[in-house]
Amino acid sequence: MTALETRLRRASDLTPSRVGVPGTSRFVDVGDVTLHTVVAGPEDGEPVVLLHGFPEFWYGWHAYLEPLANAGYRVVVPDQRGYHRSEKPTAVSAYHPDRLAGDVCGLLDALDIQDAHLVGHDWGALVGWWVGLHTPERLRTLSILNVPHPTAFRRALTRNPRQLLRSWYAGFFQLPRIPELIAPVGNWPVLTDVLEQTSRPGTFDETDFERYRMAWGVDGAYRSMVNWYRAMGRANPRPRTERVTPPTLVLWGANDDFLLESLAAESAAYCATSRLVVLDDATHWLHHEEPDRVLEELTRQFRTVP
């Protein structure tokens, strides 16, 4: 067995049963691509879609599957386009936010879901904003974790040198091939160090890191993950509207090394109906650090819709 075949086999082992959480793995044709998706909970439950960010995959939400499923929700957690076991287009343009948001709508269509509670962290939150701005009819509620509204972020990058400095790595990711060559050397220390150094001590353990390494090592995955940044840098996309109409929760870890805390309130101001919750002791990785509090705020948000 080749090294590549070994990595693919190991990644295929990262199923809910192997990780020890409820749910089944499905490969769902969402239109342009096929997404590996974990689904848990009753078929007739209120649908909740959880979107991971960089550099995670469906496993980033593994702690939420059992409590949400036990509460009666139908939980849908995809590996987003290019990540882990999902399809990996090679063109940078395939990772434009319009395409990423289209994947969410395609996933809802494929699972016969008219509208859902959508939750996103990091890049998953950017996709959440994009869905909320362009296809609000598909959302019951929107919950955003530590990524600003795209207009608020654009203004911060052009007006606030502190935010520009914090976002330096996005410029590095624009380089061709170099990020992909550097990251795996020495068993992915660049990524594991970032996770460890920007989170509270003990947030991630060696089991987590080993599972992430498996996902990052799938052929073409890391190139695709970086292409999300390249697509944003090259296309410089702007949403067609700025007002978000679905009920929106902005949930923010105040000690985010990548994003200014002020962006949370600025983002909430773009929402017709918003609720802002700041966790003073949490970082960018708040859903790992404060799962009970995050779950409490999410389910409270879901209940805002009759």
Short mmCIF file of C-alpha atoms in Angstrom, two decimals, residues 15-294:
data_model
loop_
_atom_site.label_atom_id
_atom_site.label_comp_id
_atom_site.label_asym_id
_atom_site.label_seq_id
_atom_site.Cartn_x
_atom_site.Cartn_y
_atom_site.Cartn_z
CA THR A 15 -16.29 8.52 10.64
CA PRO A 16 -18.68 9.30 13.49
CA SER A 17 -18.50 5.73 14.82
CA ARG A 18 -14.70 5.80 14.89
CA VAL A 19 -14.67 9.17 16.61
CA GLY A 20 -17.30 7.96 19.08
CA VAL A 21 -20.22 10.24 18.26
CA PRO A 22 -23.66 9.55 16.80
CA GLY A 23 -24.33 9.99 13.11
CA THR A 24 -23.71 8.47 9.73
CA SER A 25 -21.45 9.50 6.85
CA ARG A 26 -23.00 10.26 3.49
CA PHE A 27 -21.64 11.54 0.19
CA VAL A 28 -24.12 14.14 -1.02
CA ASP A 29 -24.22 15.54 -4.56
CA VAL A 30 -24.87 19.26 -4.04
CA GLY A 31 -24.59 20.29 -7.70
CA ASP A 32 -21.03 21.28 -8.59
CA VAL A 33 -19.38 18.89 -6.13
CA THR A 34 -20.02 15.98 -3.82
CA LEU A 35 -19.67 16.70 -0.10
CA HIS A 36 -18.91 14.18 2.59
CA THR A 37 -21.53 14.92 5.23
CA VAL A 38 -22.24 13.64 8.71
CA VAL A 39 -25.92 13.49 9.62
CA ALA A 40 -27.34 12.77 13.07
CA GLY A 41 -30.64 13.08 14.89
CA PRO A 42 -34.24 12.37 13.90
CA GLU A 43 -35.22 12.80 10.25
CA ASP A 44 -38.18 14.98 11.24
CA GLY A 45 -36.19 17.21 13.62
CA GLU A 46 -35.56 20.88 13.01
CA PRO A 47 -32.52 20.97 10.70
CA VAL A 48 -29.28 22.47 11.97
CA VAL A 49 -26.31 22.84 9.60
CA LEU A 50 -22.87 23.29 11.18
CA LEU A 51 -20.08 24.70 8.99
CA HIS A 52 -16.43 24.35 10.04
CA GLY A 53 -13.62 26.74 9.22
CA PHE A 54 -9.88 26.55 8.50
CA PRO A 55 -8.06 24.27 9.22
CA GLU A 56 -10.77 21.97 10.57
CA PHE A 57 -13.27 19.58 8.97
CA TRP A 58 -16.55 18.05 10.15
CA TYR A 59 -14.77 16.86 13.29
CA GLY A 60 -14.53 20.45 14.52
CA TRP A 61 -18.20 20.11 15.57
CA HIS A 62 -18.02 16.54 16.92
CA ALA A 63 -18.85 17.59 20.50
CA TYR A 64 -22.17 19.07 19.32
CA LEU A 65 -23.61 16.07 17.50
CA GLU A 66 -24.83 14.11 20.50
CA PRO A 67 -26.41 16.95 22.50
CA LEU A 68 -28.14 18.46 19.48
CA ALA A 69 -29.36 15.07 18.23
CA ASN A 70 -30.59 14.16 21.72
CA ALA A 71 -32.46 17.48 21.83
CA GLY A 72 -34.36 16.42 18.71
CA TYR A 73 -32.50 18.37 16.02
CA ARG A 74 -31.53 16.93 12.66
CA VAL A 75 -27.84 17.80 12.57
CA VAL A 76 -26.00 18.13 9.24
CA VAL A 77 -22.23 18.65 9.28
CA PRO A 78 -20.43 18.67 5.92
CA ASP A 79 -16.78 18.61 5.12
CA GLN A 80 -16.85 21.81 3.11
CA ARG A 81 -15.69 21.87 -0.50
CA GLY A 82 -12.03 20.83 -0.74
CA TYR A 83 -11.75 19.55 2.83
CA HIS A 84 -11.10 16.02 4.08
CA ARG A 85 -13.30 13.57 2.12
CA SER A 86 -15.28 16.12 0.07
CA GLU A 87 -14.58 16.76 -3.61
CA LYS A 88 -11.59 18.99 -4.36
CA PRO A 89 -11.79 21.12 -7.51
CA THR A 90 -8.36 22.28 -8.65
CA ALA A 91 -9.33 25.73 -9.97
CA VAL A 92 -9.00 28.60 -7.50
CA SER A 93 -12.20 30.11 -8.91
CA ALA A 94 -14.10 27.05 -7.63
CA TYR A 95 -13.74 28.45 -4.10
CA HIS A 96 -15.47 31.78 -4.70
CA PRO A 97 -17.97 32.53 -1.90
CA ASP A 98 -20.85 32.26 -4.36
CA ARG A 99 -19.86 28.64 -5.02
CA LEU A 100 -19.38 27.89 -1.32
CA ALA A 101 -22.76 29.34 -0.39
CA GLY A 102 -24.26 27.43 -3.31
CA ASP A 103 -22.98 24.22 -1.75
CA VAL A 104 -25.06 24.92 1.36
CA CYS A 105 -28.22 25.49 -0.66
CA GLY A 106 -27.44 22.41 -2.75
CA LEU A 107 -26.99 20.37 0.42
CA LEU A 108 -30.37 21.53 1.72
CA ASP A 109 -32.00 20.66 -1.60
CA ALA A 110 -30.39 17.21 -1.70
CA LEU A 111 -31.60 16.43 1.82
CA ASP A 112 -35.09 17.83 1.08
CA ILE A 113 -34.71 20.64 3.63
CA GLN A 114 -36.54 23.87 2.86
CA ASP A 115 -34.80 25.99 5.49
CA ALA A 116 -32.41 25.40 8.37
CA HIS A 117 -30.66 26.89 11.34
CA LEU A 118 -27.21 27.67 9.96
CA VAL A 119 -24.16 27.87 12.24
CA GLY A 120 -20.67 28.75 11.02
CA HIS A 121 -17.25 29.27 12.55
CA ASP A 122 -14.30 30.99 10.86
CA TRP A 123 -14.60 30.38 7.09
CA GLY A 124 -17.84 28.53 7.81
CA ALA A 125 -19.13 31.78 9.27
CA LEU A 126 -18.16 33.67 6.11
CA VAL A 127 -20.19 31.13 4.12
CA GLY A 128 -23.00 31.64 6.63
CA TRP A 129 -22.95 35.40 6.09
CA TRP A 130 -23.01 34.84 2.32
CA VAL A 131 -26.02 32.52 2.50
CA GLY A 132 -27.81 34.92 4.84
CA LEU A 133 -27.18 37.86 2.54
CA HIS A 134 -28.10 36.20 -0.77
CA THR A 135 -30.61 33.44 0.02
CA PRO A 136 -32.17 34.43 3.37
CA GLU A 137 -35.27 32.38 2.62
CA ARG A 138 -33.22 29.22 3.22
CA LEU A 139 -32.46 30.15 6.82
CA ARG A 140 -34.54 29.90 9.97
CA THR A 141 -31.75 31.49 11.97
CA LEU A 142 -28.09 32.37 11.40
CA SER A 143 -25.41 31.93 14.07
CA ILE A 144 -21.95 33.38 13.46
CA LEU A 145 -18.84 32.46 15.46
CA ASN A 146 -15.81 34.77 15.22
CA VAL A 147 -15.88 36.01 11.67
CA PRO A 148 -17.14 39.50 10.81
CA HIS A 149 -19.76 40.55 8.30
CA PRO A 150 -17.89 40.88 4.97
CA THR A 151 -18.46 44.63 4.72
CA ALA A 152 -17.31 45.22 8.30
CA PHE A 153 -14.18 43.18 7.61
CA ARG A 154 -13.44 45.00 4.36
CA ARG A 155 -13.66 48.35 6.13
CA ALA A 156 -11.41 47.16 8.95
CA LEU A 157 -8.74 45.97 6.51
CA THR A 158 -8.68 49.35 4.76
CA ARG A 159 -9.02 51.59 7.82
CA ASN A 160 -7.42 49.80 10.75
CA PRO A 161 -3.73 48.85 10.55
CA ARG A 162 -4.13 46.60 13.60
CA GLN A 163 -6.54 44.34 11.71
CA LEU A 164 -4.38 44.38 8.61
CA LEU A 165 -1.44 43.20 10.70
CA ARG A 166 -3.49 40.40 12.25
CA SER A 167 -4.49 39.19 8.77
CA TRP A 168 -0.93 38.95 7.40
CA TYR A 169 -1.15 35.18 6.85
CA ALA A 170 -3.88 35.65 4.21
CA GLY A 171 -1.28 37.41 2.07
CA PHE A 172 1.16 34.53 2.52
CA PHE A 173 -1.51 32.11 1.28
CA GLN A 174 -1.65 33.98 -2.03
CA LEU A 175 1.79 32.61 -2.94
CA PRO A 176 1.69 29.73 -5.43
CA ARG A 177 2.65 26.27 -4.12
CA ILE A 178 4.82 27.48 -1.23
CA PRO A 179 2.16 27.14 1.53
CA GLU A 180 1.42 23.58 0.38
CA LEU A 181 5.11 22.67 0.39
CA ILE A 182 5.88 24.10 3.83
CA ALA A 183 2.89 22.98 5.89
CA PRO A 184 3.38 19.17 5.96
CA VAL A 185 7.13 19.22 6.63
CA GLY A 186 7.76 17.63 10.02
CA ASN A 187 4.19 16.31 10.40
CA TRP A 188 2.24 19.56 10.07
CA PRO A 189 3.77 21.63 12.90
CA VAL A 190 2.75 24.92 11.26
CA LEU A 191 -0.94 24.12 11.70
CA THR A 192 -0.77 22.33 15.05
CA ASP A 193 1.31 25.18 16.51
CA VAL A 194 -1.23 27.75 15.33
CA LEU A 195 -4.09 25.81 16.92
CA GLU A 196 -2.19 25.34 20.16
CA GLN A 197 -0.76 28.84 20.46
CA THR A 198 -3.96 30.74 19.65
CA SER A 199 -6.27 28.74 21.94
CA ARG A 200 -6.51 28.30 25.69
CA PRO A 201 -4.10 25.71 27.14
CA GLY A 202 -5.44 22.19 26.76
CA THR A 203 -8.10 23.07 24.19
CA PHE A 204 -6.68 20.58 21.67
CA ASP A 205 -5.02 17.30 22.62
CA GLU A 206 -2.85 14.88 20.69
CA THR A 207 -5.88 12.85 19.59
CA ASP A 208 -7.35 15.97 18.01
CA PHE A 209 -4.08 16.80 16.30
CA GLU A 210 -3.69 13.29 14.91
CA ARG A 211 -7.18 13.41 13.43
CA TYR A 212 -6.52 16.80 11.90
CA ARG A 213 -3.24 15.56 10.43
CA MET A 214 -5.14 12.69 8.79
CA ALA A 215 -7.56 15.13 7.19
CA TRP A 216 -4.86 17.59 6.09
CA GLY A 217 -2.87 14.74 4.53
CA VAL A 218 -5.61 13.62 2.15
CA ASP A 219 -4.34 14.18 -1.38
CA GLY A 220 -5.24 17.67 -2.59
CA ALA A 221 -6.91 18.74 0.65
CA TYR A 222 -4.44 21.32 1.86
CA ARG A 223 -4.11 22.89 -1.58
CA SER A 224 -7.90 23.23 -1.65
CA MET A 225 -7.98 24.68 1.87
CA VAL A 226 -5.49 27.36 0.87
CA ASN A 227 -7.42 28.02 -2.34
CA TRP A 228 -10.27 29.43 -0.24
CA TYR A 229 -7.91 32.28 0.68
CA ARG A 230 -6.61 32.61 -2.87
CA ALA A 231 -10.12 32.84 -4.30
CA MET A 232 -11.02 35.61 -1.89
CA GLY A 233 -7.80 37.49 -2.65
CA ARG A 234 -8.14 37.24 -6.42
CA ALA A 235 -11.87 37.86 -6.79
CA ASN A 236 -12.20 40.45 -3.99
CA PRO A 237 -15.94 39.63 -3.91
CA ARG A 238 -18.58 41.90 -2.45
CA PRO A 239 -22.02 40.76 -1.38
CA ARG A 240 -24.92 42.03 -3.47
CA THR A 241 -26.55 43.47 -0.36
CA GLU A 242 -25.32 44.38 3.12
CA ARG A 243 -28.45 43.84 5.24
CA VAL A 244 -28.93 40.43 6.85
CA THR A 245 -32.59 39.66 7.45
CA PRO A 246 -32.73 36.25 9.21
CA PRO A 247 -32.49 36.39 13.03
CA THR A 248 -28.74 36.44 13.69
CA LEU A 249 -26.60 35.51 16.67
CA VAL A 250 -23.07 36.90 16.69
CA LEU A 251 -21.10 34.84 19.19
CA TRP A 252 -17.56 36.07 19.77
CA GLY A 253 -14.49 35.02 21.73
CA ALA A 254 -12.91 38.27 22.90
CA ASN A 255 -9.32 36.98 22.91
CA ASP A 256 -9.16 36.27 19.19
CA ASP A 257 -5.59 36.54 17.88
CA PHE A 258 -6.82 36.99 14.31
CA LEU A 259 -9.73 39.44 14.59
CA LEU A 260 -10.44 42.59 16.57
CA GLU A 261 -13.21 42.35 19.14
CA SER A 262 -14.76 45.57 17.80
CA LEU A 263 -15.74 43.70 14.64
CA ALA A 264 -18.38 41.76 16.57
CA ALA A 265 -20.59 44.76 17.31
CA GLU A 266 -19.91 46.26 13.89
CA SER A 267 -21.11 43.03 12.29
CA ALA A 268 -24.24 42.79 14.41
CA ALA A 269 -25.19 46.29 13.24
CA TYR A 270 -25.69 44.95 9.71
CA CYS A 271 -28.43 42.56 10.89
CA ALA A 272 -32.12 43.39 10.99
CA THR A 273 -32.52 41.29 14.14
CA SER A 274 -29.33 40.48 16.03
CA ARG A 275 -28.10 39.26 19.37
CA LEU A 276 -24.47 39.80 20.30
CA VAL A 277 -22.79 37.57 22.90
CA VAL A 278 -19.12 38.10 23.76
CA LEU A 279 -17.27 35.44 25.76
CA ASP A 280 -14.58 37.40 27.57
CA ASP A 281 -12.31 34.43 28.32
CA ALA A 282 -12.60 32.65 24.99
CA THR A 283 -10.42 32.86 21.87
CA HIS A 284 -11.06 32.28 18.19
CA TRP A 285 -11.70 28.62 19.08
CA LEU A 286 -14.61 29.34 21.42
CA HIS A 287 -16.68 26.36 20.27
CA HIS A 288 -13.95 24.05 21.56
CA GLU A 289 -13.19 26.04 24.71
CA GLU A 290 -16.73 26.76 25.87
CA PRO A 291 -18.92 24.03 24.32
CA ASP A 292 -21.60 24.15 27.03
CA ARG A 293 -22.01 27.92 26.77
CA VAL A 294 -21.91 27.89 22.98
#
